[in-house]
Every structure is written in C-alpha cells, then in structure tokens.
Short mmCIF file of C-alpha atoms in Angstrom, two decimals:
data_model
loop_
_atom_site.label_atom_id
_atom_site.label_comp_id
_atom_site.label_asym_id
_atom_site.label_seq_id
_atom_site.Cartn_x
_atom_site.Cartn_y
_atom_site.Cartn_z
CA MET A 739 -7.30 -17.09 -16.09
CA THR A 740 -8.13 -19.54 -13.31
CA GLU A 741 -10.23 -18.46 -10.34
CA THR A 742 -10.17 -20.26 -7.00
CA GLU A 743 -12.84 -20.36 -4.34
CA SER A 744 -13.00 -17.68 -1.67
CA ILE A 745 -10.84 -18.03 1.45
CA ALA A 746 -11.88 -16.22 4.63
CA TYR A 747 -9.60 -14.48 7.15
CA ASP A 748 -10.30 -12.08 9.98
CA VAL A 749 -8.05 -9.45 8.39
CA VAL A 750 -6.66 -8.96 4.88
CA VAL A 751 -3.76 -6.55 4.34
CA ILE A 752 -2.96 -5.22 0.85
CA GLY A 753 0.68 -4.16 0.66
CA GLY A 754 3.60 -5.93 2.31
CA GLY A 755 5.99 -3.09 3.08
CA PRO A 756 6.97 -2.25 6.66
CA VAL A 757 3.53 -0.79 7.31
CA GLY A 758 1.57 -3.78 6.04
CA GLU A 759 3.94 -6.15 7.84
CA ASN A 760 3.32 -4.34 11.11
CA VAL A 761 -0.45 -4.37 10.67
CA ALA A 762 -0.25 -8.12 10.10
CA ASP A 763 2.05 -8.60 13.06
CA ARG A 764 -0.27 -6.71 15.43
CA THR A 765 -3.46 -8.43 14.27
CA ARG A 766 -1.80 -11.84 14.49
CA ALA A 767 -0.53 -11.02 17.99
CA ALA A 768 -4.15 -10.31 18.91
CA GLY A 769 -5.15 -13.77 17.68
CA LEU A 770 -6.80 -12.73 14.42
CA THR A 771 -6.20 -14.77 11.27
CA THR A 772 -4.46 -12.54 8.75
CA ALA A 773 -3.58 -12.65 5.05
CA LEU A 774 -1.03 -10.29 3.56
CA VAL A 775 -0.93 -9.55 -0.19
CA GLU A 776 2.23 -8.26 -1.91
CA SER A 777 2.86 -7.74 -5.63
CA GLU A 778 6.63 -7.19 -5.42
CA LEU A 779 9.18 -7.91 -2.68
CA LEU A 780 7.97 -8.45 0.86
CA GLY A 781 9.47 -5.57 2.83
CA GLY A 782 8.46 -2.95 0.31
CA GLU A 783 9.98 0.35 -0.75
CA CYS A 784 11.82 1.04 2.50
CA SER A 785 13.74 -2.21 2.53
CA TYR A 786 14.89 -2.27 -1.09
CA TRP A 787 14.61 1.20 -2.68
CA ALA A 788 14.42 3.81 0.07
CA CYS A 789 15.41 3.85 3.75
CA MET A 790 17.85 0.97 3.94
CA PRO A 791 19.79 1.32 0.67
CA SER A 792 19.88 5.13 0.83
CA LYS A 793 21.25 5.19 4.37
CA ALA A 794 23.75 2.47 3.46
CA LEU A 795 24.98 4.74 0.65
CA LEU A 796 25.13 7.75 2.96
CA ARG A 797 26.78 6.22 6.02
CA PRO A 798 30.34 6.08 4.55
CA VAL A 799 29.89 9.61 3.22
CA ILE A 800 28.98 10.97 6.66
CA ALA A 801 31.67 8.93 8.41
CA GLN A 802 34.32 10.31 6.07
CA ALA A 803 33.05 13.86 6.54
CA ASP A 804 33.20 13.47 10.31
CA ALA A 805 36.72 12.00 10.12
CA ARG A 806 37.89 14.94 8.05
CA ARG A 807 36.97 17.25 10.92
CA LEU A 808 39.48 15.58 13.24
CA PRO A 809 43.21 16.39 13.19
CA GLY A 810 45.20 13.18 13.38
CA LEU A 811 42.60 11.40 11.30
CA ALA A 812 41.80 13.87 8.55
CA GLN A 813 44.91 13.14 6.48
CA ALA A 814 44.18 9.42 6.47
CA VAL A 815 40.77 9.87 4.83
CA GLN A 816 41.47 12.50 2.19
CA GLY A 817 41.27 10.09 -0.72
CA PRO A 818 38.05 9.23 -2.57
CA LEU A 819 35.61 6.68 -1.24
CA ASP A 820 35.90 3.13 -2.55
CA ALA A 821 32.71 3.30 -4.60
CA PRO A 822 32.48 -0.44 -5.45
CA ALA A 823 32.82 -1.29 -1.75
CA VAL A 824 30.14 1.24 -0.80
CA LEU A 825 27.78 -0.12 -3.45
CA ALA A 826 28.46 -3.70 -2.38
CA ARG A 827 27.62 -2.84 1.24
CA ARG A 828 24.46 -1.10 0.01
CA ASN A 829 23.53 -4.28 -1.87
CA TYR A 830 23.94 -6.25 1.35
CA PHE A 831 21.60 -3.95 3.27
CA ALA A 832 19.07 -4.24 0.44
CA ALA A 833 19.36 -8.04 0.82
CA ASP A 834 20.45 -8.16 -2.83
CA TRP A 835 16.80 -7.45 -3.62
CA LYS A 836 15.66 -10.83 -2.34
CA ASP A 837 12.99 -11.15 0.33
CA ASP A 838 13.66 -14.64 1.74
CA GLY A 839 14.48 -13.29 5.19
CA GLN A 840 11.34 -11.21 5.42
CA VAL A 841 9.21 -14.10 4.21
CA GLY A 842 10.65 -16.23 7.00
CA TRP A 843 9.83 -13.52 9.53
CA LEU A 844 6.25 -13.20 8.30
CA GLU A 845 5.73 -16.94 8.42
CA GLY A 846 6.88 -16.83 12.02
CA THR A 847 4.01 -14.49 12.88
CA GLY A 848 1.47 -16.93 11.49
CA ALA A 849 0.22 -14.57 8.79
CA VAL A 850 -0.32 -16.05 5.31
CA LEU A 851 1.44 -14.44 2.33
CA TYR A 852 -0.26 -14.18 -1.05
CA ARG A 853 1.93 -12.99 -3.92
CA GLY A 854 0.21 -11.05 -6.67
CA GLN A 855 -1.77 -7.90 -7.41
CA GLY A 856 -4.31 -7.29 -4.69
CA ARG A 857 -7.50 -5.44 -5.54
CA LEU A 858 -10.67 -4.65 -3.65
CA ALA A 859 -13.71 -6.33 -5.18
CA GLY A 860 -16.41 -4.86 -2.98
CA PRO A 861 -16.74 -4.57 0.80
CA ARG A 862 -14.45 -6.91 2.75
CA THR A 863 -13.39 -8.68 -0.45
CA VAL A 864 -9.95 -8.77 -2.07
CA THR A 865 -8.87 -10.56 -5.23
CA VAL A 866 -5.25 -11.57 -5.76
CA THR A 867 -4.05 -12.03 -9.33
CA GLY A 868 -0.89 -14.13 -9.44
CA SER A 869 1.86 -13.94 -12.03
CA ASP A 870 0.34 -16.98 -13.78
CA GLY A 871 -3.06 -15.31 -14.02
CA THR A 872 -4.64 -17.32 -11.22
CA VAL A 873 -7.15 -15.26 -9.24
CA THR A 874 -7.66 -15.99 -5.55
CA THR A 875 -10.53 -14.34 -3.67
CA LEU A 876 -10.04 -13.43 -0.03
CA THR A 877 -12.80 -12.26 2.29
CA ALA A 878 -12.24 -10.39 5.55
CA ARG A 879 -14.53 -11.02 8.49
CA HIS A 880 -13.47 -7.79 10.21
CA ALA A 881 -11.12 -5.54 8.26
CA VAL A 882 -9.15 -4.86 5.11
CA ALA A 883 -6.09 -2.65 5.51
CA VAL A 884 -4.64 -0.86 2.46
CA SER A 885 -0.92 -0.22 2.90
CA THR A 886 0.22 0.16 -0.69
CA GLY A 887 2.29 3.30 -0.10
CA THR A 888 3.31 5.74 -2.81
CA ARG A 889 5.32 5.89 -6.00
CA ALA A 890 7.48 8.59 -7.52
CA GLN A 891 5.71 11.44 -9.28
CA LEU A 892 7.20 12.44 -12.62
CA PRO A 893 6.49 15.75 -14.34
CA ASP A 894 4.53 15.95 -17.56
CA LEU A 895 7.43 16.65 -19.91
CA PRO A 896 7.32 15.58 -23.58
CA GLY A 897 9.64 12.69 -24.32
CA LEU A 898 10.49 12.05 -20.67
CA ALA A 899 9.95 8.29 -20.97
CA GLU A 900 12.57 8.07 -23.73
CA VAL A 901 15.11 9.77 -21.43
CA ARG A 902 14.76 6.88 -18.96
CA PRO A 903 14.99 9.11 -15.89
CA TRP A 904 15.96 7.93 -12.45
CA THR A 905 13.40 8.02 -9.67
CA SER A 906 14.29 7.29 -6.06
CA ARG A 907 14.36 3.59 -6.95
CA GLU A 908 17.15 3.90 -9.51
CA ALA A 909 19.01 6.42 -7.37
CA THR A 910 19.24 4.00 -4.46
CA SER A 911 19.87 0.83 -6.47
CA ALA A 912 22.23 1.93 -9.29
CA GLN A 913 25.23 -0.38 -9.65
CA ALA A 914 27.63 2.22 -11.10
CA VAL A 915 28.50 5.83 -10.37
CA PRO A 916 27.39 8.21 -13.14
CA GLY A 917 30.03 10.70 -14.19
CA ARG A 918 27.48 13.52 -14.21
CA LEU A 919 24.15 13.45 -12.38
CA ILE A 920 21.39 16.03 -12.68
CA VAL A 921 19.06 16.10 -9.69
CA VAL A 922 15.68 17.80 -10.10
CA GLY A 923 14.11 18.73 -6.77
CA GLY A 924 15.10 20.15 -3.42
CA GLY A 925 13.51 17.87 -0.86
CA VAL A 926 14.77 14.94 1.20
CA VAL A 927 15.41 12.49 -1.65
CA ALA A 928 17.09 15.17 -3.76
CA THR A 929 19.42 16.41 -1.01
CA GLU A 930 20.34 12.94 0.26
CA MET A 931 21.06 11.52 -3.17
CA ALA A 932 23.03 14.62 -4.19
CA THR A 933 25.09 14.13 -1.02
CA ALA A 934 25.70 10.44 -1.69
CA TRP A 935 26.51 10.48 -5.40
CA GLN A 936 28.68 13.62 -5.21
CA ALA A 937 30.81 11.89 -2.56
CA LEU A 938 30.97 8.72 -4.66
CA GLY A 939 32.44 10.63 -7.60
CA SER A 940 29.57 12.13 -9.62
CA ARG A 941 29.53 15.77 -10.68
CA VAL A 942 26.10 16.75 -9.40
CA THR A 943 23.90 19.63 -10.54
CA MET A 944 20.74 20.33 -8.54
CA LEU A 945 17.84 22.13 -10.20
CA VAL A 946 15.44 23.43 -7.54
CA ARG A 947 12.25 25.17 -8.58
CA GLY A 948 11.76 26.87 -5.20
CA LYS A 949 13.84 29.38 -3.29
CA GLY A 950 15.77 26.81 -1.31
CA LEU A 951 16.14 23.27 -0.06
CA LEU A 952 14.07 21.30 2.46
CA ASN A 953 11.21 23.79 2.37
CA ARG A 954 9.13 21.80 4.85
CA MET A 955 11.64 22.44 7.61
CA GLU A 956 12.83 25.65 9.26
CA PRO A 957 14.46 27.89 6.62
CA PHE A 958 17.91 27.66 8.22
CA ALA A 959 17.94 23.88 7.69
CA GLY A 960 17.85 24.20 3.92
CA GLU A 961 20.31 27.09 4.00
CA LEU A 962 22.94 25.16 5.94
CA VAL A 963 22.51 22.03 3.82
CA ALA A 964 22.74 24.05 0.58
CA GLU A 965 25.89 25.76 1.81
CA ALA A 966 27.51 22.42 2.64
CA LEU A 967 26.49 20.83 -0.67
CA THR A 968 27.98 23.77 -2.54
CA GLU A 969 31.22 23.48 -0.56
CA ALA A 970 31.31 19.76 -1.46
CA GLY A 971 31.15 20.61 -5.15
CA VAL A 972 27.45 20.33 -5.95
CA ASP A 973 26.14 23.00 -8.33
CA VAL A 974 22.94 24.10 -6.55
CA ARG A 975 20.63 26.22 -8.70
CA THR A 976 17.49 27.51 -7.00
CA GLY A 977 14.57 29.23 -8.70
CA THR A 978 15.20 26.96 -11.67
CA SER A 979 12.76 24.65 -13.42
CA VAL A 980 13.18 22.17 -16.26
CA GLU A 981 11.67 23.30 -19.55
CA SER A 982 12.72 20.31 -21.65
CA VAL A 983 14.76 17.15 -21.38
CA SER A 984 16.12 14.77 -23.99
CA ARG A 985 18.76 12.09 -24.39
CA GLU A 986 21.15 12.63 -27.27
CA ASN A 987 23.65 9.88 -28.06
CA GLY A 988 23.37 8.65 -24.49
CA THR A 989 23.76 12.10 -22.92
CA VAL A 990 20.90 13.71 -21.00
CA VAL A 991 20.30 17.29 -22.09
CA VAL A 992 18.23 19.66 -19.95
CA VAL A 993 17.13 23.15 -20.90
CA THR A 994 16.17 25.23 -17.86
CA SER A 995 13.79 28.13 -17.36
CA ALA A 996 16.85 30.39 -17.42
CA GLY A 997 17.74 29.11 -20.87
CA ASP A 998 20.76 27.16 -19.67
CA ARG A 999 21.70 23.87 -21.32
CA ILE A 1000 22.94 21.25 -18.86
CA GLU A 1001 24.32 17.85 -19.81
CA GLY A 1002 24.52 14.74 -17.68
CA ASP A 1003 24.84 11.00 -17.83
CA GLU A 1004 21.73 10.42 -15.71
CA ILE A 1005 18.90 12.57 -14.40
CA LEU A 1006 17.02 12.00 -11.14
CA PHE A 1007 13.56 13.45 -10.70
CA ALA A 1008 12.82 13.79 -6.98
CA THR A 1009 9.70 15.86 -7.39
CA GLY A 1010 7.17 14.30 -5.06
CA ARG A 1011 5.09 11.18 -4.48
CA VAL A 1012 1.60 10.05 -5.48
CA PRO A 1013 -0.54 7.40 -3.77
CA HIS A 1014 -0.23 3.87 -5.12
CA THR A 1015 -4.00 3.43 -5.22
CA ASP A 1016 -4.82 3.66 -8.90
CA ASP A 1017 -5.15 -0.09 -9.48
CA ILE A 1018 -6.41 -1.55 -6.22
CA GLY A 1019 -10.16 -1.54 -6.88
CA LEU A 1020 -11.14 1.57 -4.92
CA GLU A 1021 -13.99 2.16 -7.37
CA THR A 1022 -15.66 -1.05 -6.15
CA VAL A 1023 -16.20 0.52 -2.71
CA GLY A 1024 -17.16 4.00 -3.84
CA LEU A 1025 -13.71 5.61 -3.67
CA GLU A 1026 -11.69 7.39 -6.35
CA PRO A 1027 -8.84 5.37 -7.90
CA GLY A 1028 -5.50 7.10 -7.46
CA SER A 1029 -6.69 9.16 -4.51
CA TRP A 1030 -5.25 9.52 -1.02
CA LEU A 1031 -7.34 7.71 1.59
CA ASP A 1032 -9.05 9.96 4.12
CA VAL A 1033 -8.92 8.30 7.55
CA ASP A 1034 -9.72 9.02 11.17
CA ASP A 1035 -7.14 8.77 13.94
CA SER A 1036 -7.65 5.01 14.23
CA LEU A 1037 -6.74 4.86 10.50
CA ARG A 1038 -10.23 3.75 9.46
CA VAL A 1039 -11.29 5.14 6.07
CA THR A 1040 -13.99 7.78 6.36
CA GLY A 1041 -17.48 6.42 5.68
CA THR A 1042 -16.60 2.76 6.29
CA ASP A 1043 -16.54 0.46 9.29
CA TRP A 1044 -14.16 -2.14 7.81
CA LEU A 1045 -11.57 -0.42 5.55
CA TYR A 1046 -8.32 1.03 6.90
CA GLY A 1047 -5.72 3.17 5.10
CA VAL A 1048 -2.39 2.84 6.86
CA GLY A 1049 0.93 4.50 6.03
CA ASP A 1050 1.71 6.78 3.11
CA VAL A 1051 -1.62 6.13 1.36
CA ASN A 1052 -3.39 8.44 3.84
CA HIS A 1053 -0.97 11.36 3.29
CA ARG A 1054 -0.69 12.09 7.03
CA ALA A 1055 3.07 11.65 7.32
CA LEU A 1056 5.05 10.08 4.48
CA LEU A 1057 7.71 8.45 6.65
CA THR A 1058 8.39 4.77 7.31
CA HIS A 1059 8.62 5.12 11.07
CA GLN A 1060 5.37 7.06 11.19
CA GLY A 1061 3.66 4.48 9.01
CA LYS A 1062 4.81 1.71 11.33
CA TYR A 1063 3.44 3.72 14.26
CA GLN A 1064 0.11 3.98 12.44
CA ALA A 1065 0.25 0.23 11.81
CA ARG A 1066 0.59 -0.47 15.53
CA VAL A 1067 -2.37 1.82 16.25
CA ALA A 1068 -4.49 0.39 13.44
CA GLY A 1069 -3.68 -3.20 14.37
CA ALA A 1070 -4.74 -2.55 17.95
CA ALA A 1071 -7.93 -0.76 16.83
CA ILE A 1072 -8.87 -3.58 14.44
CA ALA A 1073 -8.35 -6.12 17.20
CA ALA A 1074 -10.38 -4.12 19.73
CA ARG A 1075 -13.30 -3.75 17.35
CA ALA A 1076 -13.13 -7.38 16.24
CA THR A 1077 -13.32 -8.67 19.81
CA GLY A 1078 -15.89 -6.17 21.07
CA GLY A 1079 -13.37 -4.41 23.28
CA THR A 1080 -13.19 -0.75 24.22
CA VAL A 1081 -11.74 1.49 21.50
CA ALA A 1082 -9.70 4.34 23.01
CA GLU A 1083 -9.92 6.99 20.28
CA GLU A 1084 -9.28 10.01 22.49
CA PRO A 1085 -6.04 11.97 21.76
CA TRP A 1086 -2.98 9.94 22.77
CA GLY A 1087 -5.23 6.93 23.37
CA ALA A 1088 -4.18 3.39 22.45
CA HIS A 1089 -6.20 3.54 19.23
CA ALA A 1090 -5.44 7.08 18.04
CA ALA A 1091 -2.43 8.09 15.95
CA THR A 1092 -2.24 11.52 17.60
CA ALA A 1093 1.48 11.88 16.97
CA ASP A 1094 0.71 12.26 13.25
CA HIS A 1095 -0.59 15.75 14.08
CA ASP A 1096 1.70 16.92 16.85
CA ALA A 1097 4.97 15.00 17.02
CA VAL A 1098 6.26 13.67 13.69
CA PRO A 1099 10.07 13.29 13.75
CA GLN A 1100 12.30 13.21 10.69
CA VAL A 1101 16.02 13.05 10.00
CA VAL A 1102 17.59 14.12 6.70
CA PHE A 1103 20.89 12.25 6.38
CA THR A 1104 22.87 14.93 4.61
CA ASP A 1105 26.10 16.52 5.86
CA PRO A 1106 25.15 18.34 8.03
CA GLU A 1107 22.18 16.31 9.17
CA ALA A 1108 18.86 18.07 9.59
CA ALA A 1109 16.40 16.74 12.15
CA ALA A 1110 13.05 18.08 13.27
CA VAL A 1111 9.95 17.11 15.20
CA GLY A 1112 6.59 18.82 15.61
CA LEU A 1113 5.76 22.20 14.12
CA SER A 1114 8.08 24.76 12.59
CA LEU A 1115 7.68 28.36 13.74
CA ALA A 1116 5.62 29.21 10.65
CA GLU A 1117 3.40 26.16 11.07
CA ALA A 1118 2.80 26.88 14.75
CA GLU A 1119 1.82 30.47 13.98
CA GLN A 1120 -0.46 29.36 11.14
CA ALA A 1121 -2.13 26.92 13.56
CA GLY A 1122 -2.98 29.84 15.84
CA HIS A 1123 -0.55 29.10 18.66
CA ARG A 1124 1.08 32.02 20.49
CA VAL A 1125 4.68 30.92 20.25
CA ARG A 1126 8.26 32.09 20.46
CA ALA A 1127 11.25 30.64 18.65
CA VAL A 1128 14.51 30.25 20.55
CA ASP A 1129 17.68 29.77 18.49
CA VAL A 1130 21.22 28.86 19.51
CA GLU A 1131 24.36 28.01 17.56
CA PHE A 1132 26.00 24.67 18.29
CA SER A 1133 29.28 26.57 18.62
CA SER A 1134 28.10 27.40 22.17
CA VAL A 1135 28.20 23.70 23.08
CA ALA A 1136 31.51 22.15 24.19
CA GLY A 1137 30.53 18.79 22.75
CA ALA A 1138 30.24 20.29 19.26
CA GLY A 1139 33.85 21.43 19.26
CA LEU A 1140 34.95 18.01 20.46
CA TYR A 1141 32.84 16.33 17.77
CA GLY A 1142 34.91 17.99 15.07
CA ASP A 1143 36.86 21.12 14.20
CA GLY A 1144 34.79 23.79 12.53
CA TYR A 1145 31.52 22.23 13.65
CA LYS A 1146 28.66 24.32 12.25
CA GLY A 1147 25.04 23.93 13.25
CA ARG A 1148 21.99 25.52 14.77
CA ALA A 1149 19.11 24.51 17.02
CA ARG A 1150 15.63 25.95 17.47
CA MET A 1151 12.81 25.20 19.85
CA VAL A 1152 9.34 26.64 19.34
CA VAL A 1153 7.75 27.33 22.73
CA ASP A 1154 4.01 27.67 23.27
CA LEU A 1155 3.76 30.74 25.49
CA GLU A 1156 0.34 29.76 26.85
CA ASP A 1157 1.24 26.31 28.16
CA GLU A 1158 5.04 26.65 28.15
CA ILE A 1159 5.46 23.39 26.27
CA LEU A 1160 7.38 22.74 23.08
CA ARG A 1161 5.49 22.74 19.80
CA GLY A 1162 8.55 21.89 17.72
CA VAL A 1163 12.31 21.41 17.74
CA THR A 1164 14.84 21.52 14.89
CA PHE A 1165 18.52 20.60 14.95
CA VAL A 1166 20.97 21.04 12.07
CA GLY A 1167 24.56 19.84 12.36
CA PRO A 1168 26.74 16.73 12.15
CA GLY A 1169 25.41 13.89 14.28
CA VAL A 1170 22.16 15.59 15.31
CA GLY A 1171 20.01 12.71 14.06
CA GLU A 1172 20.71 10.96 17.36
CA LEU A 1173 19.41 13.99 19.28
CA ILE A 1174 15.96 14.11 17.77
CA HIS A 1175 14.39 11.39 19.90
CA SER A 1176 14.93 13.47 23.04
CA ALA A 1177 13.07 16.28 21.31
CA THR A 1178 10.32 13.87 20.24
CA VAL A 1179 9.83 12.77 23.85
CA ALA A 1180 9.60 16.40 24.94
CA VAL A 1181 7.08 17.34 22.23
CA ALA A 1182 4.92 14.20 22.36
CA GLY A 1183 5.02 14.17 26.16
CA GLN A 1184 4.16 17.88 26.32
CA VAL A 1185 6.90 18.27 28.91
CA PRO A 1186 6.74 21.76 30.48
CA VAL A 1187 9.79 23.98 30.10
CA SER A 1188 9.94 24.14 33.91
CA ARG A 1189 10.45 20.37 34.04
CA LEU A 1190 12.98 20.38 31.19
CA TRP A 1191 15.25 22.43 33.45
CA HIS A 1192 15.61 19.27 35.54
CA VAL A 1193 16.57 17.10 32.55
CA VAL A 1194 20.32 17.41 32.91
CA PRO A 1195 22.39 16.78 29.74
CA SER A 1196 25.66 14.90 30.11
CA TYR A 1197 28.85 16.92 29.67
CA PRO A 1198 30.47 17.26 27.17
CA THR A 1199 27.92 16.03 24.62
CA LEU A 1200 25.93 17.58 21.81
CA SER A 1201 22.89 17.18 24.08
CA GLU A 1202 24.03 20.22 26.03
CA VAL A 1203 22.35 22.22 23.30
CA TRP A 1204 19.20 21.67 25.36
CA LEU A 1205 20.71 23.65 28.23
CA ARG A 1206 21.74 26.46 25.88
CA LEU A 1207 18.20 26.59 24.44
CA LEU A 1208 16.61 26.74 27.88
CA GLU A 1209 19.03 29.43 29.01
CA ALA A 1210 18.25 31.49 25.92
CA TYR A 1211 14.52 31.15 26.61
CA ARG A 1212 14.96 32.21 30.24
CA ASP A 1213 17.27 35.12 29.54
CA ASN A 1214 15.23 36.70 26.78
#
C-alpha cells in the first residue's frame, strides 16, 4: 500500500451519485475548491441501477397500456412488447454502465474526481483507497459532505446468498427476461418491477407481508395498483411472508408462511434500504458505522460544525429529486458559512430543506401511476392537524375520458381546516405523474383554498380534477 501526501480542498464530498454531484456543483459555483470521491460509477445508483433504467423499462409498458385504451389504436398494439428492444433502450439510458459523460460534466464544473473508497479519518480528513491500494489523504478546510446513499436490505434467511437473489440493481439491469419472477415486497421497487417484468413476458408472483401495496401512500393508491396488477396477470398475495428460500437445479423455491411452495427462475427482494455508511470511517468522528446520519435542516450532522449528511444517508426522504434538493441547500449553506455570510436557516429559507418535512413529492410509475405530495390523511391527523379529506373520481373529469376508454383513478386533497391550506394531495390514474408538480406548488407554497379557486385548469385536461376537488370541498 502506497500513501501519498495530504491534499487540501475547501470541500470534500464522499459519494458521486446525483446528490454528491450537486453538492460539488453548488460549492464550485460558489468558488470553493472541491474534491469528489466515488468508489463505483460517477452518477451513482440513480443513473445506472434505479431511476433511469427502471423508468426506461417502464415507459414502453405505460405507453402500450395507454394505447390499448384508445379505439383505433388498441388493435395495433395487442401483441407483446419487443423485449430485446426495450432492454436495449434501457441500456442506452443507463449509458451502458459507463460514466464517461458524467466525468466530462464534473470536469466542466472544476471539481476534482478521486476514484476509490472514501473514508473519514478524523475531523475534516478523508482517505481515498484506490483500486491499486494507493491511499490519498484529502483535508477539507470547511466541510466534508457524506452522500453515499443506501443499499438494498436483504432478510436474514438461511442460505439466501446461495440463491443469488435479485435486488433492485439486478432487477433494473438484467439482460434477459426471466420466465417466472418472484417479487418479495409491496413498495415502490416491488410494484414498479412487477409492472415492468410482467409486461415484458415474465409470470410474476408478488409476496407482500403487509395488508396491501404502497403502504406509505393513501390506502386507495395501493388498492388501485393491486387491482391493475392482478388484471395484468400478476399473482398478488398479501399477508404473506417468506419462510424459506432455496435454489434447486437452477429453480428458486420459496415456502411461504401459508405453507405454499412457489417456484421461479429469479427472485427479487425489494424489502427496504439501509444506509451505506458501514465502511466510511464514521467511528473516527464519534459516529456509529452503518447508522443513518442525524442532520439539521441545513444538512449539517448533529454535534459537528463541518460534517454534512446529504441525500438518502440522513433518512429524511429517500428520493433522488429530494436528495438533489438537499444538495442545493447544503451547497449553499456550506458556501455561506465558508465565506462568513448570513445563513438563512429559518423555515423555507435559502439554507433550510423545509420541503423534506412538508412537501415531498413522489411518483410511482406503475399502471395506473400513483403520485403524492405532502401528508396523507393519517399522517396529517397523527401530526395533530385538524384536517378534512376530499375525494373525487377521475371519471368526473372530461379529460380522463378523452385520455382513454375506461379510465379509472381517484384524487384526494387533505385540507387544513384551521388555515385552509393543503397538507397533502394524492392522485392515482394513468398519466397523473405530470399532475403532481401543480400539487407540490400548492402544498409547498401554502396556497389558500380561496386562491386556488382562481387557478383555472385548462379544458379538457386531467388538471380539471383540481376544479372537481375544490367543488367537492365547497359543497360538503
């Protein structure tokens, strides 16, 4: 092992996914010298094993489903998807798992890339161990930002390693369609991958330990998605856990809590995420390896004045877009503190990630899509707000019928009865992912219901659901 002398930067970022890239971009834009450390591909999970490849897999599935709702087009798209073409397009959007383009972008910002395993080695100090064993020591004059994200959590089942299970990485990067796929879990990864691989030709069985799907959203979201998956041919089994799993002559064999024996060619465990902080030297700064990082709203780790935890590692909102938002806030806060400027940490200030608490949007790219922002009814009530939920069916909206025959969907807004602002909004239905930003503006902007009456939706679009929601609130 060869060790080099220490190199000083204003900021050192550990983790080069979208979050780390955005921290580096913001600190460089503020004139701070910045080093970014990445052990795998620059661009991280989202670019190669999550957001981009998964949505590339799902887009043809959703497009075909939409086409099948339209007379005059439906007959032309009744055949199966061209799986090799779909996978090839997915490969393109994953850049064939090469990061040349992202490296070029980073170089354009002026940040310096170090490839290797980054570890804290005391306050403001990071070591980078390269693939050849060379150790480079970096020191940070002002801040170190940890943006190492999460990894898939696998259950403690005997013999699981020998089964070679899929995690989200294998599910989004597989180069062939399995004949039979067992999906364990009922959250976003499970529902999206069940949607994609069923449409590509797999016979999919979902094993869901809970009562339903998408349990972090309004109950009707999971109900409508489960109904559609079942209609598509997915065998959805709720209240079912895996007791044992093995691979016999190449076949995966699962025994469930109900005593059923299920066989498949591959098995995907989509059962949660854990922080990727077990091997980054947290113990050298008094923190617990493998733990989530507790941060304030400027993303600074509690008890420090130099360490930041940005993105999934802080467990505030495990979503790429929210992590990038945090990165913009953290980058600005680091720059303000480094230059002796004013730090605006008040709610909705320039250096406070307030939206993490009140206005987190998410889209689940199933068919139908499920999209939500803010608090569900149950969450709002648990938080002590006096609220009322207003529900409407999309069948009351002319644009839904034009979108496709048999359009099925539902919308809910959760209204705070004290301030008459929206605490949360949920849409479920084909194409609703493009509606959620309007809801995010309303929730984050705390737009009063009285003002929303003057936000006129264009006719005939899906956005008219806003008018139906406001009418239902007024009339009841």
